[in-house]
Amino acid sequence: AAGRKRDAMMRTANGAFQAWQDRTDLVKQERAATNAANDAKTARLKALRLEKEEQDARDAAAVKAAAPPALKKKPAKRTSAE
């Protein structure tokens, strides 16, 4: 009788442990999927940002090339009041 009771307790403990392990594995899989999605989104946004920075640099270079050269101002003559 004592052996059966102990076997039942072991089955219950093993079942509880297995349920805990299954939940833990499920949480780990969900977290890995979320992390992968965030990594993909980050990579996409980084690519878009780099593309925009390159386009902005090309636009700035085009504007600078199209602008007339700046005229240098002559230094003001200093007069001495002596």
PDB file of N, CA, C and O in Angstrom:
ATOM      1  N   ALA A   1       0.830  -1.194   0.000  1.00  0.00           N
ATOM      2  CA  ALA A   1       0.000   0.000   0.000  1.00  0.00           C
ATOM      3  C   ALA A   1       0.871   1.252   0.000  1.00  0.00           C
ATOM      4  O   ALA A   1       0.554   2.213  -0.685  1.00  0.00           O
ATOM      5  N   ALA A   2       1.966   1.217   0.777  1.00  0.00           N
ATOM      6  CA  ALA A   2       2.846   2.384   0.840  1.00  0.00           C
ATOM      7  C   ALA A   2       3.540   2.601  -0.494  1.00  0.00           C
ATOM      8  O   ALA A   2       3.779   3.733  -0.896  1.00  0.00           O
ATOM      9  N   GLY A   3       3.871   1.495  -1.194  1.00  0.00           N
ATOM     10  CA  GLY A   3       4.534   1.598  -2.495  1.00  0.00           C
ATOM     11  C   GLY A   3       3.651   2.257  -3.534  1.00  0.00           C
ATOM     12  O   GLY A   3       4.101   3.047  -4.349  1.00  0.00           O
ATOM     13  N   ARG A   4       2.351   1.903  -3.481  1.00  0.00           N
ATOM     14  CA  ARG A   4       1.419   2.493  -4.450  1.00  0.00           C
ATOM     15  C   ARG A   4       1.254   3.995  -4.212  1.00  0.00           C
ATOM     16  O   ARG A   4       1.183   4.769  -5.148  1.00  0.00           O
ATOM     17  N   LYS A   5       1.181   4.359  -2.938  1.00  0.00           N
ATOM     18  CA  LYS A   5       1.004   5.768  -2.610  1.00  0.00           C
ATOM     19  C   LYS A   5       2.217   6.579  -3.069  1.00  0.00           C
ATOM     20  O   LYS A   5       2.094   7.671  -3.630  1.00  0.00           O
ATOM     21  N   ARG A   6       3.406   6.003  -2.854  1.00  0.00           N
ATOM     22  CA  ARG A   6       4.621   6.692  -3.282  1.00  0.00           C
ATOM     23  C   ARG A   6       4.672   6.792  -4.809  1.00  0.00           C
ATOM     24  O   ARG A   6       5.045   7.833  -5.360  1.00  0.00           O
ATOM     25  N   ASP A   7       4.282   5.736  -5.510  1.00  0.00           N
ATOM     26  CA  ASP A   7       4.257   5.772  -6.981  1.00  0.00           C
ATOM     27  C   ASP A   7       3.283   6.837  -7.481  1.00  0.00           C
ATOM     28  O   ASP A   7       3.574   7.548  -8.442  1.00  0.00           O
ATOM     29  N   ALA A   8       2.139   6.956  -6.837  1.00  0.00           N
ATOM     30  CA  ALA A   8       1.144   7.960  -7.228  1.00  0.00           C
ATOM     31  C   ALA A   8       1.706   9.363  -7.006  1.00  0.00           C
ATOM     32  O   ALA A   8       1.520  10.255  -7.840  1.00  0.00           O
ATOM     33  N   MET A   9       2.409   9.538  -5.891  1.00  0.00           N
ATOM     34  CA  MET A   9       3.010  10.849  -5.616  1.00  0.00           C
ATOM     35  C   MET A   9       4.080  11.171  -6.660  1.00  0.00           C
ATOM     36  O   MET A   9       4.185  12.310  -7.122  1.00  0.00           O
ATOM     37  N   MET A  10       4.868  10.187  -7.052  1.00  0.00           N
ATOM     38  CA  MET A  10       5.911  10.410  -8.053  1.00  0.00           C
ATOM     39  C   MET A  10       5.294  10.760  -9.407  1.00  0.00           C
ATOM     40  O   MET A  10       5.779  11.638 -10.101  1.00  0.00           O
ATOM     41  N   ARG A  11       4.210  10.050  -9.751  1.00  0.00           N
ATOM     42  CA  ARG A  11       3.546  10.360 -11.022  1.00  0.00           C
ATOM     43  C   ARG A  11       3.015  11.786 -11.000  1.00  0.00           C
ATOM     44  O   ARG A  11       3.136  12.529 -11.966  1.00  0.00           O
ATOM     45  N   THR A  12       2.444  12.193  -9.893  1.00  0.00           N
ATOM     46  CA  THR A  12       1.896  13.536  -9.767  1.00  0.00           C
ATOM     47  C   THR A  12       3.028  14.570  -9.834  1.00  0.00           C
ATOM     48  O   THR A  12       2.922  15.581 -10.531  1.00  0.00           O
ATOM     49  N   ALA A  13       4.125  14.309  -9.134  1.00  0.00           N
ATOM     50  CA  ALA A  13       5.260  15.236  -9.148  1.00  0.00           C
ATOM     51  C   ALA A  13       5.860  15.322 -10.541  1.00  0.00           C
ATOM     52  O   ALA A  13       6.172  16.418 -11.032  1.00  0.00           O
ATOM     53  N   ASN A  14       6.012  14.172 -11.196  1.00  0.00           N
ATOM     54  CA  ASN A  14       6.560  14.179 -12.552  1.00  0.00           C
ATOM     55  C   ASN A  14       5.625  14.892 -13.517  1.00  0.00           C
ATOM     56  O   ASN A  14       6.061  15.615 -14.408  1.00  0.00           O
ATOM     57  N   GLY A  15       4.322  14.709 -13.329  1.00  0.00           N
ATOM     58  CA  GLY A  15       3.339  15.382 -14.182  1.00  0.00           C
ATOM     59  C   GLY A  15       3.398  16.890 -13.986  1.00  0.00           C
ATOM     60  O   GLY A  15       3.345  17.655 -14.946  1.00  0.00           O
ATOM     61  N   ALA A  16       3.512  17.322 -12.739  1.00  0.00           N
ATOM     62  CA  ALA A  16       3.595  18.755 -12.458  1.00  0.00           C
ATOM     63  C   ALA A  16       4.878  19.334 -13.047  1.00  0.00           C
ATOM     64  O   ALA A  16       4.872  20.423 -13.637  1.00  0.00           O
ATOM     65  N   PHE A  17       5.963  18.601 -12.897  1.00  0.00           N
ATOM     66  CA  PHE A  17       7.228  19.071 -13.457  1.00  0.00           C
ATOM     67  C   PHE A  17       7.144  19.147 -14.980  1.00  0.00           C
ATOM     68  O   PHE A  17       7.615  20.118 -15.585  1.00  0.00           O
ATOM     69  N   GLN A  18       6.525  18.133 -15.592  1.00  0.00           N
ATOM     70  CA  GLN A  18       6.408  18.126 -17.053  1.00  0.00           C
ATOM     71  C   GLN A  18       5.547  19.296 -17.534  1.00  0.00           C
ATOM     72  O   GLN A  18       5.868  19.955 -18.523  1.00  0.00           O
ATOM     73  N   ALA A  19       4.459  19.593 -16.820  1.00  0.00           N
ATOM     74  CA  ALA A  19       3.599  20.724 -17.187  1.00  0.00           C
ATOM     75  C   ALA A  19       4.389  22.028 -17.064  1.00  0.00           C
ATOM     76  O   ALA A  19       4.297  22.912 -17.931  1.00  0.00           O
ATOM     77  N   TRP A  20       5.166  22.162 -15.989  1.00  0.00           N
ATOM     78  CA  TRP A  20       5.994  23.357 -15.800  1.00  0.00           C
ATOM     79  C   TRP A  20       7.010  23.475 -16.927  1.00  0.00           C
ATOM     80  O   TRP A  20       7.225  24.553 -17.483  1.00  0.00           O
ATOM     81  N   GLN A  21       7.637  22.357 -17.274  1.00  0.00           N
ATOM     82  CA  GLN A  21       8.643  22.352 -18.342  1.00  0.00           C
ATOM     83  C   GLN A  21       8.009  22.726 -19.686  1.00  0.00           C
ATOM     84  O   GLN A  21       8.586  23.490 -20.461  1.00  0.00           O
ATOM     85  N   ASP A  22       6.814  22.201 -19.949  1.00  0.00           N
ATOM     86  CA  ASP A  22       6.122  22.526 -21.202  1.00  0.00           C
ATOM     87  C   ASP A  22       5.817  24.022 -21.287  1.00  0.00           C
ATOM     88  O   ASP A  22       5.998  24.649 -22.333  1.00  0.00           O
ATOM     89  N   ARG A  23       5.343  24.600 -20.178  1.00  0.00           N
ATOM     90  CA  ARG A  23       5.056  26.043 -20.170  1.00  0.00           C
ATOM     91  C   ARG A  23       6.332  26.852 -20.362  1.00  0.00           C
ATOM     92  O   ARG A  23       6.360  27.845 -21.097  1.00  0.00           O
ATOM     93  N   THR A  24       7.403  26.430 -19.715  1.00  0.00           N
ATOM     94  CA  THR A  24       8.681  27.123 -19.848  1.00  0.00           C
ATOM     95  C   THR A  24       9.168  27.091 -21.293  1.00  0.00           C
ATOM     96  O   THR A  24       9.607  28.106 -21.841  1.00  0.00           O
ATOM     97  N   ASP A  25       9.062  25.927 -21.921  1.00  0.00           N
ATOM     98  CA  ASP A  25       9.480  25.800 -23.317  1.00  0.00           C
ATOM     99  C   ASP A  25       8.628  26.683 -24.233  1.00  0.00           C
ATOM    100  O   ASP A  25       9.145  27.316 -25.159  1.00  0.00           O
ATOM    101  N   LEU A  26       7.330  26.735 -23.971  1.00  0.00           N
ATOM    102  CA  LEU A  26       6.434  27.564 -24.781  1.00  0.00           C
ATOM    103  C   LEU A  26       6.803  29.047 -24.646  1.00  0.00           C
ATOM    104  O   LEU A  26       6.861  29.774 -25.641  1.00  0.00           O
ATOM    105  N   VAL A  27       7.080  29.490 -23.428  1.00  0.00           N
ATOM    106  CA  VAL A  27       7.465  30.895 -23.203  1.00  0.00           C
ATOM    107  C   VAL A  27       8.771  31.205 -23.927  1.00  0.00           C
ATOM    108  O   VAL A  27       8.917  32.268 -24.552  1.00  0.00           O
ATOM    109  N   LYS A  28       9.719  30.278 -23.872  1.00  0.00           N
ATOM    110  CA  LYS A  28      10.994  30.491 -24.563  1.00  0.00           C
ATOM    111  C   LYS A  28      10.799  30.596 -26.069  1.00  0.00           C
ATOM    112  O   LYS A  28      11.426  31.425 -26.732  1.00  0.00           O
ATOM    113  N   GLN A  29       9.919  29.758 -26.629  1.00  0.00           N
ATOM    114  CA  GLN A  29       9.651  29.822 -28.069  1.00  0.00           C
ATOM    115  C   GLN A  29       8.981  31.140 -28.440  1.00  0.00           C
ATOM    116  O   GLN A  29       9.324  31.758 -29.456  1.00  0.00           O
ATOM    117  N   GLU A  30       8.029  31.578 -27.631  1.00  0.00           N
ATOM    118  CA  GLU A  30       7.354  32.847 -27.907  1.00  0.00           C
ATOM    119  C   GLU A  30       8.334  34.014 -27.819  1.00  0.00           C
ATOM    120  O   GLU A  30       8.302  34.926 -28.646  1.00  0.00           O
ATOM    121  N   ARG A  31       9.217  33.985 -26.830  1.00  0.00           N
ATOM    122  CA  ARG A  31      10.202  35.056 -26.672  1.00  0.00           C
ATOM    123  C   ARG A  31      11.170  35.063 -27.857  1.00  0.00           C
ATOM    124  O   ARG A  31      11.531  36.126 -28.362  1.00  0.00           O
ATOM    125  N   ALA A  32      11.592  33.882 -28.310  1.00  0.00           N
ATOM    126  CA  ALA A  32      12.498  33.806 -29.461  1.00  0.00           C
ATOM    127  C   ALA A  32      11.822  34.356 -30.714  1.00  0.00           C
ATOM    128  O   ALA A  32      12.444  35.073 -31.503  1.00  0.00           O
ATOM    129  N   ALA A  33      10.531  34.052 -30.890  1.00  0.00           N
ATOM    130  CA  ALA A  33       9.805  34.569 -32.051  1.00  0.00           C
ATOM    131  C   ALA A  33       9.678  36.088 -31.979  1.00  0.00           C
ATOM    132  O   ALA A  33       9.857  36.794 -32.983  1.00  0.00           O
ATOM    133  N   THR A  34       9.398  36.604 -30.807  1.00  0.00           N
ATOM    134  CA  THR A  34       9.289  38.058 -30.623  1.00  0.00           C
ATOM    135  C   THR A  34      10.635  38.734 -30.889  1.00  0.00           C
ATOM    136  O   THR A  34      10.689  39.773 -31.558  1.00  0.00           O
ATOM    137  N   ASN A  35      11.703  38.156 -30.362  1.00  0.00           N
ATOM    138  CA  ASN A  35      13.037  38.719 -30.582  1.00  0.00           C
ATOM    139  C   ASN A  35      13.402  38.710 -32.062  1.00  0.00           C
ATOM    140  O   ASN A  35      13.988  39.674 -32.571  1.00  0.00           O
ATOM    141  N   ALA A  36      13.071  37.634 -32.763  1.00  0.00           N
ATOM    142  CA  ALA A  36      13.372  37.555 -34.193  1.00  0.00           C
ATOM    143  C   ALA A  36      12.594  38.628 -34.960  1.00  0.00           C
ATOM    144  O   ALA A  36      13.136  39.274 -35.863  1.00  0.00           O
ATOM    145  N   ALA A  37      11.338  38.831 -34.591  1.00  0.00           N
ATOM    146  CA  ALA A  37      10.524  39.858 -35.258  1.00  0.00           C
ATOM    147  C   ALA A  37      11.101  41.253 -34.985  1.00  0.00           C
ATOM    148  O   ALA A  37      11.178  42.088 -35.898  1.00  0.00           O
ATOM    149  N   ASN A  38      11.516  41.503 -33.751  1.00  0.00           N
ATOM    150  CA  ASN A  38      12.110  42.807 -33.422  1.00  0.00           C
ATOM    151  C   ASN A  38      13.431  43.016 -34.158  1.00  0.00           C
ATOM    152  O   ASN A  38      13.720  44.121 -34.625  1.00  0.00           O
ATOM    153  N   ASP A  39      14.241  41.973 -34.265  1.00  0.00           N
ATOM    154  CA  ASP A  39      15.511  42.080 -34.994  1.00  0.00           C
ATOM    155  C   ASP A  39      15.267  42.392 -36.468  1.00  0.00           C
ATOM    156  O   ASP A  39      15.965  43.214 -37.062  1.00  0.00           O
ATOM    157  N   ALA A  40      14.268  41.740 -37.058  1.00  0.00           N
ATOM    158  CA  ALA A  40      13.952  41.997 -38.467  1.00  0.00           C
ATOM    159  C   ALA A  40      13.469  43.428 -38.659  1.00  0.00           C
ATOM    160  O   ALA A  40      13.859  44.117 -39.611  1.00  0.00           O
ATOM    161  N   LYS A  41      12.630  43.901 -37.740  1.00  0.00           N
ATOM    162  CA  LYS A  41      12.117  45.270 -37.840  1.00  0.00           C
ATOM    163  C   LYS A  41      13.262  46.271 -37.689  1.00  0.00           C
ATOM    164  O   LYS A  41      13.342  47.250 -38.440  1.00  0.00           O
ATOM    165  N   THR A  42      14.160  46.016 -36.748  1.00  0.00           N
ATOM    166  CA  THR A  42      15.291  46.912 -36.530  1.00  0.00           C
ATOM    167  C   THR A  42      16.184  46.969 -37.768  1.00  0.00           C
ATOM    168  O   THR A  42      16.626  48.045 -38.176  1.00  0.00           O
ATOM    169  N   ALA A  43      16.447  45.820 -38.371  1.00  0.00           N
ATOM    170  CA  ALA A  43      17.289  45.780 -39.573  1.00  0.00           C
ATOM    171  C   ALA A  43      16.625  46.555 -40.712  1.00  0.00           C
ATOM    172  O   ALA A  43      17.289  47.303 -41.444  1.00  0.00           O
ATOM    173  N   ARG A  44      15.308  46.404 -40.868  1.00  0.00           N
ATOM    174  CA  ARG A  44      14.585  47.116 -41.932  1.00  0.00           C
ATOM    175  C   ARG A  44      14.642  48.618 -41.699  1.00  0.00           C
ATOM    176  O   ARG A  44      14.921  49.398 -42.626  1.00  0.00           O
ATOM    177  N   LEU A  45      14.411  49.044 -40.467  1.00  0.00           N
ATOM    178  CA  LEU A  45      14.438  50.476 -40.175  1.00  0.00           C
ATOM    179  C   LEU A  45      15.837  51.062 -40.335  1.00  0.00           C
ATOM    180  O   LEU A  45      15.992  52.191 -40.811  1.00  0.00           O
ATOM    181  N   LYS A  46      16.860  50.299 -39.988  1.00  0.00           N
ATOM    182  CA  LYS A  46      18.234  50.769 -40.152  1.00  0.00           C
ATOM    183  C   LYS A  46      18.553  50.947 -41.635  1.00  0.00           C
ATOM    184  O   LYS A  46      19.163  51.942 -42.037  1.00  0.00           O
ATOM    185  N   ALA A  47      18.119  49.990 -42.456  1.00  0.00           N
ATOM    186  CA  ALA A  47      18.357  50.095 -43.896  1.00  0.00           C
ATOM    187  C   ALA A  47      17.656  51.331 -44.464  1.00  0.00           C
ATOM    188  O   ALA A  47      18.229  52.058 -45.286  1.00  0.00           O
ATOM    189  N   LEU A  48      16.424  51.567 -44.025  1.00  0.00           N
ATOM    190  CA  LEU A  48      15.698  52.752 -44.495  1.00  0.00           C
ATOM    191  C   LEU A  48      16.395  54.036 -44.061  1.00  0.00           C
ATOM    192  O   LEU A  48      16.506  54.993 -44.832  1.00  0.00           O
ATOM    193  N   ARG A  49      16.881  54.078 -42.816  1.00  0.00           N
ATOM    194  CA  ARG A  49      17.572  55.274 -42.320  1.00  0.00           C
ATOM    195  C   ARG A  49      18.851  55.525 -43.104  1.00  0.00           C
ATOM    196  O   ARG A  49      19.135  56.665 -43.499  1.00  0.00           O
ATOM    197  N   LEU A  50      19.633  54.477 -43.352  1.00  0.00           N
ATOM    198  CA  LEU A  50      20.878  54.647 -44.108  1.00  0.00           C
ATOM    199  C   LEU A  50      20.594  55.116 -45.533  1.00  0.00           C
ATOM    200  O   LEU A  50      21.305  55.969 -46.072  1.00  0.00           O
ATOM    201  N   GLU A  51      19.534  54.575 -46.132  1.00  0.00           N
ATOM    202  CA  GLU A  51      19.156  54.993 -47.487  1.00  0.00           C
ATOM    203  C   GLU A  51      18.770  56.468 -47.499  1.00  0.00           C
ATOM    204  O   GLU A  51      19.159  57.221 -48.386  1.00  0.00           O
ATOM    205  N   LYS A  52      18.012  56.899 -46.485  1.00  0.00           N
ATOM    206  CA  LYS A  52      17.607  58.304 -46.403  1.00  0.00           C
ATOM    207  C   LYS A  52      18.821  59.203 -46.186  1.00  0.00           C
ATOM    208  O   LYS A  52      18.917  60.281 -46.798  1.00  0.00           O
ATOM    209  N   GLU A  53      19.752  58.795 -45.333  1.00  0.00           N
ATOM    210  CA  GLU A  53      20.949  59.601 -45.104  1.00  0.00           C
ATOM    211  C   GLU A  53      21.768  59.742 -46.383  1.00  0.00           C
ATOM    212  O   GLU A  53      22.290  60.823 -46.671  1.00  0.00           O
ATOM    213  N   GLU A  54      21.868  58.660 -47.160  1.00  0.00           N
ATOM    214  CA  GLU A  54      22.593  58.734 -48.434  1.00  0.00           C
ATOM    215  C   GLU A  54      21.894  59.682 -49.398  1.00  0.00           C
ATOM    216  O   GLU A  54      22.548  60.490 -50.067  1.00  0.00           O
ATOM    217  N   GLN A  55      20.567  59.605 -49.471  1.00  0.00           N
ATOM    218  CA  GLN A  55      19.810  60.491 -50.360  1.00  0.00           C
ATOM    219  C   GLN A  55      19.957  61.945 -49.919  1.00  0.00           C
ATOM    220  O   GLN A  55      20.146  62.826 -50.757  1.00  0.00           O
ATOM    221  N   ASP A  56      19.908  62.190 -48.611  1.00  0.00           N
ATOM    222  CA  ASP A  56      20.079  63.555 -48.103  1.00  0.00           C
ATOM    223  C   ASP A  56      21.469  64.090 -48.444  1.00  0.00           C
ATOM    224  O   ASP A  56      21.625  65.264 -48.797  1.00  0.00           O
ATOM    225  N   ALA A  57      22.488  63.246 -48.344  1.00  0.00           N
ATOM    226  CA  ALA A  57      23.852  63.665 -48.673  1.00  0.00           C
ATOM    227  C   ALA A  57      23.964  63.990 -50.162  1.00  0.00           C
ATOM    228  O   ALA A  57      24.595  64.982 -50.544  1.00  0.00           O
ATOM    229  N   ARG A  58      23.335  63.178 -51.015  1.00  0.00           N
ATOM    230  CA  ARG A  58      23.357  63.457 -52.465  1.00  0.00           C
ATOM    231  C   ARG A  58      22.624  64.759 -52.765  1.00  0.00           C
ATOM    232  O   ARG A  58      23.076  65.567 -53.572  1.00  0.00           O
ATOM    233  N   ASP A  59      21.486  64.981 -52.109  1.00  0.00           N
ATOM    234  CA  ASP A  59      20.723  66.207 -52.315  1.00  0.00           C
ATOM    235  C   ASP A  59      21.524  67.427 -51.871  1.00  0.00           C
ATOM    236  O   ASP A  59      21.545  68.451 -52.557  1.00  0.00           O
ATOM    237  N   ALA A  60      22.183  67.330 -50.742  1.00  0.00           N
ATOM    238  CA  ALA A  60      22.986  68.450 -50.236  1.00  0.00           C
ATOM    239  C   ALA A  60      24.147  68.742 -51.181  1.00  0.00           C
ATOM    240  O   ALA A  60      24.464  69.908 -51.441  1.00  0.00           O
ATOM    241  N   ALA A  61      24.768  67.690 -51.716  1.00  0.00           N
ATOM    242  CA  ALA A  61      25.873  67.890 -52.654  1.00  0.00           C
ATOM    243  C   ALA A  61      25.371  68.542 -53.938  1.00  0.00           C
ATOM    244  O   ALA A  61      26.036  69.407 -54.512  1.00  0.00           O
ATOM    245  N   ALA A  62      24.193  68.159 -54.401  1.00  0.00           N
ATOM    246  CA  ALA A  62      23.630  68.731 -55.619  1.00  0.00           C
ATOM    247  C   ALA A  62      23.296  70.211 -55.410  1.00  0.00           C
ATOM    248  O   ALA A  62      23.545  71.034 -56.292  1.00  0.00           O
ATOM    249  N   VAL A  63      22.757  70.537 -54.256  1.00  0.00           N
ATOM    250  CA  VAL A  63      22.410  71.938 -53.968  1.00  0.00           C
ATOM    251  C   VAL A  63      23.685  72.765 -53.887  1.00  0.00           C
ATOM    252  O   VAL A  63      23.757  73.874 -54.421  1.00  0.00           O
ATOM    253  N   LYS A  64      24.692  72.235 -53.251  1.00  0.00           N
ATOM    254  CA  LYS A  64      25.954  72.969 -53.109  1.00  0.00           C
ATOM    255  C   LYS A  64      26.608  73.168 -54.473  1.00  0.00           C
ATOM    256  O   LYS A  64      27.154  74.232 -54.763  1.00  0.00           O
ATOM    257  N   ALA A  65      26.529  72.156 -55.339  1.00  0.00           N
ATOM    258  CA  ALA A  65      27.140  72.261 -56.670  1.00  0.00           C
ATOM    259  C   ALA A  65      26.380  73.263 -57.536  1.00  0.00           C
ATOM    260  O   ALA A  65      26.971  73.952 -58.375  1.00  0.00           O
ATOM    261  N   ALA A  66      25.074  73.374 -57.349  1.00  0.00           N
ATOM    262  CA  ALA A  66      24.259  74.269 -58.172  1.00  0.00           C
ATOM    263  C   ALA A  66      24.307  75.708 -57.681  1.00  0.00           C
ATOM    264  O   ALA A  66      23.990  76.633 -58.433  1.00  0.00           O
ATOM    265  N   ALA A  67      24.693  75.928 -56.457  1.00  0.00           N
ATOM    266  CA  ALA A  67      24.713  77.275 -55.891  1.00  0.00           C
ATOM    267  C   ALA A  67      25.884  78.065 -56.466  1.00  0.00           C
ATOM    268  O   ALA A  67      26.959  77.521 -56.703  1.00  0.00           O
ATOM    269  N   PRO A  68      25.670  79.353 -56.703  1.00  0.00           N
ATOM    270  CA  PRO A  68      26.783  80.164 -57.202  1.00  0.00           C
ATOM    271  C   PRO A  68      27.847  80.297 -56.108  1.00  0.00           C
ATOM    272  O   PRO A  68      27.535  80.215 -54.923  1.00  0.00           O
ATOM    273  N   PRO A  69      29.084  80.497 -56.519  1.00  0.00           N
ATOM    274  CA  PRO A  69      30.133  80.614 -55.492  1.00  0.00           C
ATOM    275  C   PRO A  69      29.894  81.856 -54.636  1.00  0.00           C
ATOM    276  O   PRO A  69      29.443  82.887 -55.122  1.00  0.00           O
ATOM    277  N   ALA A  70      30.183  81.724 -53.402  1.00  0.00           N
ATOM    278  CA  ALA A  70      29.974  82.835 -52.477  1.00  0.00           C
ATOM    279  C   ALA A  70      31.046  83.898 -52.723  1.00  0.00           C
ATOM    280  O   ALA A  70      32.209  83.588 -52.977  1.00  0.00           O
ATOM    281  N   LEU A  71      30.637  85.127 -52.685  1.00  0.00           N
ATOM    282  CA  LEU A  71      31.569  86.229 -52.864  1.00  0.00           C
ATOM    283  C   LEU A  71      32.257  86.519 -51.543  1.00  0.00           C
ATOM    284  O   LEU A  71      31.622  86.539 -50.489  1.00  0.00           O
ATOM    285  N   LYS A  72      33.537  86.772 -51.636  1.00  0.00           N
ATOM    286  CA  LYS A  72      34.266  87.101 -50.420  1.00  0.00           C
ATOM    287  C   LYS A  72      34.114  88.585 -50.161  1.00  0.00           C
ATOM    288  O   LYS A  72      34.220  89.409 -51.062  1.00  0.00           O
ATOM    289  N   LYS A  73      33.875  88.910 -48.923  1.00  0.00           N
ATOM    290  CA  LYS A  73      33.754  90.307 -48.565  1.00  0.00           C
ATOM    291  C   LYS A  73      35.151  90.900 -48.375  1.00  0.00           C
ATOM    292  O   LYS A  73      36.040  90.259 -47.851  1.00  0.00           O
ATOM    293  N   LYS A  74      35.275  92.128 -48.823  1.00  0.00           N
ATOM    294  CA  LYS A  74      36.545  92.813 -48.629  1.00  0.00           C
ATOM    295  C   LYS A  74      36.584  93.313 -47.194  1.00  0.00           C
ATOM    296  O   LYS A  74      35.560  93.736 -46.657  1.00  0.00           O
ATOM    297  N   PRO A  75      37.740  93.244 -46.575  1.00  0.00           N
ATOM    298  CA  PRO A  75      37.805  93.767 -45.212  1.00  0.00           C
ATOM    299  C   PRO A  75      37.530  95.258 -45.193  1.00  0.00           C
ATOM    300  O   PRO A  75      37.918  95.996 -46.106  1.00  0.00           O
ATOM    301  N   ALA A  76      36.869  95.682 -44.191  1.00  0.00           N
ATOM    302  CA  ALA A  76      36.547  97.104 -44.070  1.00  0.00           C
ATOM    303  C   ALA A  76      37.820  97.882 -43.813  1.00  0.00           C
ATOM    304  O   ALA A  76      38.715  97.428 -43.098  1.00  0.00           O
ATOM    305  N   LYS A  77      37.908  99.065 -44.466  1.00  0.00           N
ATOM    306  CA  LYS A  77      39.089  99.906 -44.255  1.00  0.00           C
ATOM    307  C   LYS A  77      38.981 100.556 -42.893  1.00  0.00           C
ATOM    308  O   LYS A  77      37.935 101.049 -42.496  1.00  0.00           O
ATOM    309  N   ARG A  78      40.074 100.543 -42.234  1.00  0.00           N
ATOM    310  CA  ARG A  78      40.092 101.168 -40.925  1.00  0.00           C
ATOM    311  C   ARG A  78      40.668 102.575 -41.057  1.00  0.00           C
ATOM    312  O   ARG A  78      41.695 102.772 -41.696  1.00  0.00           O
ATOM    313  N   THR A  79      39.999 103.438 -40.497  1.00  0.00           N
ATOM    314  CA  THR A  79      40.513 104.809 -40.514  1.00  0.00           C
ATOM    315  C   THR A  79      40.932 105.159 -39.111  1.00  0.00           C
ATOM    316  O   THR A  79      40.326 104.768 -38.121  1.00  0.00           O
ATOM    317  N   SER A  80      42.027 105.873 -39.058  1.00  0.00           N
ATOM    318  CA  SER A  80      42.496 106.269 -37.729  1.00  0.00           C
ATOM    319  C   SER A  80      42.092 107.721 -37.519  1.00  0.00           C
ATOM    320  O   SER A  80      42.261 108.558 -38.375  1.00  0.00           O
ATOM    321  N   ALA A  81      41.574 107.984 -36.394  1.00  0.00           N
ATOM    322  CA  ALA A  81      41.170 109.346 -36.057  1.00  0.00           C
ATOM    323  C   ALA A  81      42.261 109.950 -35.210  1.00  0.00           C
ATOM    324  O   ALA A  81      42.198 109.962 -33.989  1.00  0.00           O
ATOM    325  N   GLU A  82      43.286 110.468 -35.844  1.00  0.00           N
ATOM    326  CA  GLU A  82      44.414 111.014 -35.103  1.00  0.00           C
ATOM    327  C   GLU A  82      44.452 112.492 -35.181  1.00  0.00           C
ATOM    328  O   GLU A  82      44.162 113.225 -35.992  1.00  0.00           O
TER     329      GLU A  82
END
